[in-house]
CSV table of N, CA and C in Angstrom, one decimal:
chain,number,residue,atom,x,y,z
A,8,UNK,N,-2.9,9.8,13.3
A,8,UNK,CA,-3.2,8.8,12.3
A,8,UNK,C,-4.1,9.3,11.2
A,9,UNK,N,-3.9,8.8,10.1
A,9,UNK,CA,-4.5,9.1,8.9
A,9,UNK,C,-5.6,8.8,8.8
A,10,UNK,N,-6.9,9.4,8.4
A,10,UNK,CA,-8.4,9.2,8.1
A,10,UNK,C,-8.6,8.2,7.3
A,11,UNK,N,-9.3,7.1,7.5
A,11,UNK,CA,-9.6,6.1,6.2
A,11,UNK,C,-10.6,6.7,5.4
A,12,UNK,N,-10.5,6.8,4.1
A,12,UNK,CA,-11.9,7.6,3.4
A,12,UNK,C,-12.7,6.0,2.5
A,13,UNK,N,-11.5,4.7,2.6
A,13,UNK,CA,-12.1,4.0,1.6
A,13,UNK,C,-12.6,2.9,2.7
A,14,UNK,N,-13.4,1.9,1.9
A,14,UNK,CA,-13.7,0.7,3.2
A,14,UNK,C,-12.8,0.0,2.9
A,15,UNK,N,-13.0,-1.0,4.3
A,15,UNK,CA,-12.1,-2.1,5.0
A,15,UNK,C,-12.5,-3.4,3.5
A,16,UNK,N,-12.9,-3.0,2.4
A,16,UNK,CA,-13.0,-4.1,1.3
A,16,UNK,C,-12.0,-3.6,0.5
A,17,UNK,N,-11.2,-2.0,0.6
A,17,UNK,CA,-10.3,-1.6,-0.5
A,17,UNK,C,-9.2,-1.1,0.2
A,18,UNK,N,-8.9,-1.1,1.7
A,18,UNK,CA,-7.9,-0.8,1.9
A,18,UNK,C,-7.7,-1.1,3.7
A,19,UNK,N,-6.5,-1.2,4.2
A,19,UNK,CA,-6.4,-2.3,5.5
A,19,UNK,C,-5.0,-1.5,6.0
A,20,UNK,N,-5.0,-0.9,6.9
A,20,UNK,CA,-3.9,-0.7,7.9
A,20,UNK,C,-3.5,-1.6,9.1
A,21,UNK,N,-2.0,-2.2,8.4
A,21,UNK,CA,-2.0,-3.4,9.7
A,21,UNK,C,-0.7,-2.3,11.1
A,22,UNK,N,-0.8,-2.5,11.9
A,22,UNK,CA,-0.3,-1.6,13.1
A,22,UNK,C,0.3,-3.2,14.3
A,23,UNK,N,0.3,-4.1,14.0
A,23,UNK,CA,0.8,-4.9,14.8
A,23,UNK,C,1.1,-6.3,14.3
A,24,UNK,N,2.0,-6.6,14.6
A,24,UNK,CA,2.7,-7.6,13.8
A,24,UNK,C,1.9,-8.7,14.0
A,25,UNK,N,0.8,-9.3,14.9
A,25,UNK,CA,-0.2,-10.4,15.5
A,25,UNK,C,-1.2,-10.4,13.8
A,26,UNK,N,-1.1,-9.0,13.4
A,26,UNK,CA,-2.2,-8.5,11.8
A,26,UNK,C,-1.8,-9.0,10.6
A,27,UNK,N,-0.2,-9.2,10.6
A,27,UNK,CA,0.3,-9.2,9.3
A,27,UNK,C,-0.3,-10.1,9.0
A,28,UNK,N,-0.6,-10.1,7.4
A,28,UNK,CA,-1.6,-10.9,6.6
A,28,UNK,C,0.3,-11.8,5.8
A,29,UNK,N,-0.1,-13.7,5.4
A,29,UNK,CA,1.3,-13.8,4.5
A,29,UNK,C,0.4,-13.6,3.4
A,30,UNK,N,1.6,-13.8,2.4
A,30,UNK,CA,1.3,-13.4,0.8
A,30,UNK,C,0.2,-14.3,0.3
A,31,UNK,N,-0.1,-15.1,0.8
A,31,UNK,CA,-1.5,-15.8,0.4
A,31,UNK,C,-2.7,-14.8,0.3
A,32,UNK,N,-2.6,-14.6,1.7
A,32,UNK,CA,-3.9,-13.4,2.3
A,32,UNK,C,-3.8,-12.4,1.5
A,33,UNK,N,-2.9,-12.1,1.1
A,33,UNK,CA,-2.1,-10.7,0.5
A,33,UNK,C,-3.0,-10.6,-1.0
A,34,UNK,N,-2.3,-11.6,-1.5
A,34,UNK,CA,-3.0,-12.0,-3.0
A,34,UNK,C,-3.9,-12.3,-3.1
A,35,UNK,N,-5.0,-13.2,-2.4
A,35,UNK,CA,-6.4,-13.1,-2.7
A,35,UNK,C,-6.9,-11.3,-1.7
A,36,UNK,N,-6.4,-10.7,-1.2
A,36,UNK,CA,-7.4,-9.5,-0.8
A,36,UNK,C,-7.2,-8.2,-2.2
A,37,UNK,N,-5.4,-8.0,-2.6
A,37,UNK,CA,-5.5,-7.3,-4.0
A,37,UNK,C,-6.0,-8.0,-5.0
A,38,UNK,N,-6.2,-9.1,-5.1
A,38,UNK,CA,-6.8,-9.8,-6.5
A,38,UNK,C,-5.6,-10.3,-7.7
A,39,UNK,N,-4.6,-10.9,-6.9
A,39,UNK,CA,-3.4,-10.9,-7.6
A,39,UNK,C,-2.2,-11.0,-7.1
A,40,UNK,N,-1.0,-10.8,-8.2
A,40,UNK,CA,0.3,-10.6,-8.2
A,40,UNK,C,0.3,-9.6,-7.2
A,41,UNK,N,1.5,-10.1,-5.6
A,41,UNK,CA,1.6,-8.6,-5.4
A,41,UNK,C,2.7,-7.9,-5.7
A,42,UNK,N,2.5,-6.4,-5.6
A,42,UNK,CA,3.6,-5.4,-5.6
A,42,UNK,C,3.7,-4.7,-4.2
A,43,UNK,N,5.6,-4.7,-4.1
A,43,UNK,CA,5.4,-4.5,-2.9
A,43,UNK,C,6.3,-3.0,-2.8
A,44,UNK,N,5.6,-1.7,-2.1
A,44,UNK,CA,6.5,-0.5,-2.6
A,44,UNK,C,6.8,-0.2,-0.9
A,45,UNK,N,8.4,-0.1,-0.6
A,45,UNK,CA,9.1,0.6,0.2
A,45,UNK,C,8.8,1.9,0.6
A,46,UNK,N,8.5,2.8,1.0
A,46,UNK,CA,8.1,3.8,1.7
A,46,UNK,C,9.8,4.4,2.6
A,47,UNK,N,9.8,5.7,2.2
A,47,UNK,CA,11.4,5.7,2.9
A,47,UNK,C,11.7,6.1,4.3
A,48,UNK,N,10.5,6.2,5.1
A,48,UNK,CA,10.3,5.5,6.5
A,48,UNK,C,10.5,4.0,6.9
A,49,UNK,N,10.5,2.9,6.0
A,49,UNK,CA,10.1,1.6,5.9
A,49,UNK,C,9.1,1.0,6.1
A,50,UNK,N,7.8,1.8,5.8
A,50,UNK,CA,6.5,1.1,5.9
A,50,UNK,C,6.3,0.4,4.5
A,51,UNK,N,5.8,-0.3,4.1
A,51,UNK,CA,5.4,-1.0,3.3
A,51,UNK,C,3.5,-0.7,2.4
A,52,UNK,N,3.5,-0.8,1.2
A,52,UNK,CA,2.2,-0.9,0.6
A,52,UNK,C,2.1,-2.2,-0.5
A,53,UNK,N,1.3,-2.4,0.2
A,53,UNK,CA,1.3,-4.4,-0.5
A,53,UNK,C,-0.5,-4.0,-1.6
A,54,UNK,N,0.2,-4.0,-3.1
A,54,UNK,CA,-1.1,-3.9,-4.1
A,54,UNK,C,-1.3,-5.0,-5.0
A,55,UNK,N,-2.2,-4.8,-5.9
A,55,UNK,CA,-2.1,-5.6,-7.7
A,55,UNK,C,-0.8,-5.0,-8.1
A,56,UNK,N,-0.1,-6.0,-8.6
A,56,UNK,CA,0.9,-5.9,-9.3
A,56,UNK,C,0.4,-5.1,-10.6
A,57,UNK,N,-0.7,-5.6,-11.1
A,57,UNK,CA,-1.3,-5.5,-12.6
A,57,UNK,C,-2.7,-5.0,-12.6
A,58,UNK,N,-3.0,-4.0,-11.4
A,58,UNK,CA,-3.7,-3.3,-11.1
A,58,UNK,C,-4.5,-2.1,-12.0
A,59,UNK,N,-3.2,-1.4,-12.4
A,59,UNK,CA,-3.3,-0.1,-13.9
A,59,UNK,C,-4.0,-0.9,-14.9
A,60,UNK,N,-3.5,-2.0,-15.5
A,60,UNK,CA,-3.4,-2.9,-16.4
A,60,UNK,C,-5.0,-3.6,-16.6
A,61,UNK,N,-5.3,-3.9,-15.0
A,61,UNK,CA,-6.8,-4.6,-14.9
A,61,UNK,C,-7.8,-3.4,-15.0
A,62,UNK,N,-7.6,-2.5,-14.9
A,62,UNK,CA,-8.4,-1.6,-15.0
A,62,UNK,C,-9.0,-0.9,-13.4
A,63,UNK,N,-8.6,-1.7,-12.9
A,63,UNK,CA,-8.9,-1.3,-10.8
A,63,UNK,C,-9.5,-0.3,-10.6
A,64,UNK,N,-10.0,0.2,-9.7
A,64,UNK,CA,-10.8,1.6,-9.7
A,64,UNK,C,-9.9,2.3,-8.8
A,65,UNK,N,-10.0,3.6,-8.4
A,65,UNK,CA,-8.6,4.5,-7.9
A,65,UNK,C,-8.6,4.0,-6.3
A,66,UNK,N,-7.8,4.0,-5.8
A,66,UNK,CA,-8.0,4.1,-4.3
A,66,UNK,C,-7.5,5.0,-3.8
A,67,UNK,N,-8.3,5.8,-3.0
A,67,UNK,CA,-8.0,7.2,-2.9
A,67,UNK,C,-7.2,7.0,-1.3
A,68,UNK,N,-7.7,6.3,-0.2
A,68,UNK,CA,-6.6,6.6,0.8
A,68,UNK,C,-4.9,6.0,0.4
A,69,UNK,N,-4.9,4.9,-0.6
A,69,UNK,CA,-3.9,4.5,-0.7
A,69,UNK,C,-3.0,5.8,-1.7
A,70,UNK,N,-3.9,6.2,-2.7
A,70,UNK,CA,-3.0,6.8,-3.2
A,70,UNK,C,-2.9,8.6,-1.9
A,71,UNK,N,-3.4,8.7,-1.3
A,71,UNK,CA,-3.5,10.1,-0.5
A,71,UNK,C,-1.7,9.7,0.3
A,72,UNK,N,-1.7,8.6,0.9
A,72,UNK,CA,-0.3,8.3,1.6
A,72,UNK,C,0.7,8.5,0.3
A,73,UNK,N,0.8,7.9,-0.8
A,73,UNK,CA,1.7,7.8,-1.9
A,73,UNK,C,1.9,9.5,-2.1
A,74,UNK,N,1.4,10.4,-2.3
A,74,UNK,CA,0.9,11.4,-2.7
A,74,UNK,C,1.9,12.1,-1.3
A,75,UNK,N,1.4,11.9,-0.6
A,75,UNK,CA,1.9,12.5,0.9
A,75,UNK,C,3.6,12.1,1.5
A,76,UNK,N,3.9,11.0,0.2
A,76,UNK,CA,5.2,10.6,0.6
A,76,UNK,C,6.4,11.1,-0.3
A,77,UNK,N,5.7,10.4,-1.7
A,77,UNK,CA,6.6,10.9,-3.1
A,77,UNK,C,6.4,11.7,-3.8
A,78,UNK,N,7.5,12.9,-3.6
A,78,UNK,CA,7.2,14.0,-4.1
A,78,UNK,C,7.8,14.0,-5.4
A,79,UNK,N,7.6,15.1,-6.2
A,79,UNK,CA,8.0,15.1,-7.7
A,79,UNK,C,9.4,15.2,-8.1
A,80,UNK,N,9.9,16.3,-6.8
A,80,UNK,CA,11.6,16.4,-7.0
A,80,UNK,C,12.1,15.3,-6.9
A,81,UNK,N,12.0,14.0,-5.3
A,81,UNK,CA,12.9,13.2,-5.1
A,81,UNK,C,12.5,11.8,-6.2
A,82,UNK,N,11.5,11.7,-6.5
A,82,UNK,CA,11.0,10.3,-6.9
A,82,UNK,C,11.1,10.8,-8.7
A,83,UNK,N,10.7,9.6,-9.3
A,83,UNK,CA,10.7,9.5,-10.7
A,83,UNK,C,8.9,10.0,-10.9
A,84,UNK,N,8.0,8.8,-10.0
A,84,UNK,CA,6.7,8.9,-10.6
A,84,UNK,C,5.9,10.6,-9.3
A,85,UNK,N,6.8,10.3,-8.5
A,85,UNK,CA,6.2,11.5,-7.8
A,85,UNK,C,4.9,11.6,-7.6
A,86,UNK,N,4.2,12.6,-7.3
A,86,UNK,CA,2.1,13.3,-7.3
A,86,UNK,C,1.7,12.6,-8.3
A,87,UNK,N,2.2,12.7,-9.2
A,87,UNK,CA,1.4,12.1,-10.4
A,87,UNK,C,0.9,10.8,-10.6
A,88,UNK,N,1.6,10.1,-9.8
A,88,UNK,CA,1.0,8.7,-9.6
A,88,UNK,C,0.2,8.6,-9.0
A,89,UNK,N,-0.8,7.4,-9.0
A,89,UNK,CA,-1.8,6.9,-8.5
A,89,UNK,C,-2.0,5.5,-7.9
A,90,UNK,N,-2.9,5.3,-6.7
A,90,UNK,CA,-2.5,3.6,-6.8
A,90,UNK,C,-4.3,3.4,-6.9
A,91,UNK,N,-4.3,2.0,-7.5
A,91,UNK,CA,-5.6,1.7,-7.9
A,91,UNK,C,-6.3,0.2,-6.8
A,92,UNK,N,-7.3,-0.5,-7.3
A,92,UNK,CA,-7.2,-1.5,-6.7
A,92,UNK,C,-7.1,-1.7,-4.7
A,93,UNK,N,-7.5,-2.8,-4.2
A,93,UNK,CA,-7.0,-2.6,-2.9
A,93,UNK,C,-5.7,-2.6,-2.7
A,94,UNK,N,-5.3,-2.2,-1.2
A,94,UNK,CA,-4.2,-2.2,-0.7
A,94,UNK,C,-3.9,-2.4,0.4
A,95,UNK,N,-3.2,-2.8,1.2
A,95,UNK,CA,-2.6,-2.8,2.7
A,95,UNK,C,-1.6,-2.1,2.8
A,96,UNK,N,-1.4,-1.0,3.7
A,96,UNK,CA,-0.4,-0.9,4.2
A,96,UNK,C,0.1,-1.0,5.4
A,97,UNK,N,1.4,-1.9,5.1
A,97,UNK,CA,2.0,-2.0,6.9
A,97,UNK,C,2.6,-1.0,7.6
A,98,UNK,N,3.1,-0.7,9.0
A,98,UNK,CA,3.8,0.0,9.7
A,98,UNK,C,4.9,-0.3,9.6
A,99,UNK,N,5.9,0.3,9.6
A,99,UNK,CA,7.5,-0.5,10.0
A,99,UNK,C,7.6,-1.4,11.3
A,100,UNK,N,6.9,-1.1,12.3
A,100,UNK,CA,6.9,-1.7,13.5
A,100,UNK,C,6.0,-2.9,13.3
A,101,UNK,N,5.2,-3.0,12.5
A,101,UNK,CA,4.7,-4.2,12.5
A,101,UNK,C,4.7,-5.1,12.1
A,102,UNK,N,6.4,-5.2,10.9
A,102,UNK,CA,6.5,-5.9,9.9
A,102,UNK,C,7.3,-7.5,10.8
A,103,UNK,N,6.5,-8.6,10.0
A,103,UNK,CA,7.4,-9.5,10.6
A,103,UNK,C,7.8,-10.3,9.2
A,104,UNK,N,7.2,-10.6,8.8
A,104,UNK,CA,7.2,-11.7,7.8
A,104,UNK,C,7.9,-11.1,6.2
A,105,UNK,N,7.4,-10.1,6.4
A,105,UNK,CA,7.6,-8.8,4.8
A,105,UNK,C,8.3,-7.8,5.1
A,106,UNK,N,9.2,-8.1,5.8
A,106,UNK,CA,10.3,-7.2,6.6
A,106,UNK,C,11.7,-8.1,5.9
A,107,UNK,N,12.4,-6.8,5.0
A,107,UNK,CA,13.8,-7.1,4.1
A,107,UNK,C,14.4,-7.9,5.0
């Protein structure tokens, strides 16, 4: 399992579907519209849509996973992206509600 470097105010690992937050929860914990990014494992990252835009401050575990997934060859935004703002990310196994 991955080290949390940020607090439980900027970033939330849910590991059991009993956790899943719905989009209510969702939206008031990013501060907003959410955006929701597929992971090509099927885990899920639930942010501010308009995060870049509001000015957010970086989030470094969320972006460390992004970083650790999308690389420069396969993806468009690749390393170079960043995610800001809080975030959740779910497990594939623990998706119930935010599950395609």
């Amino acid at each position: 399992m991955t080290k949390v470097n940020t607090t439980a105010e900027q970033f939330k690992l849910i590991t059991d579907k009993k956790d899943e937050p719905d989009y209510k929860a969702v939206s008031k914990f990013v501060g907003g519209m959410v955006e929701v990014v597929q992971f090509p494992n099927g885990d899920l990252l639930l942010l501010n849509e308009e995060g870049k835009l509001m000015g957010l401050p970086l989030n470094p575990e969320a972006t460390l996973l992004w970083k650790m997934t999308f690389d420069n060859d396969n993806y468009i935004t690749g390393r170079k992206d960043v995610v800001v703002g809080p975030a959740i990310y779910i497990k594939k196994h623990a998706l119930g509600t935010w599950a395609n």
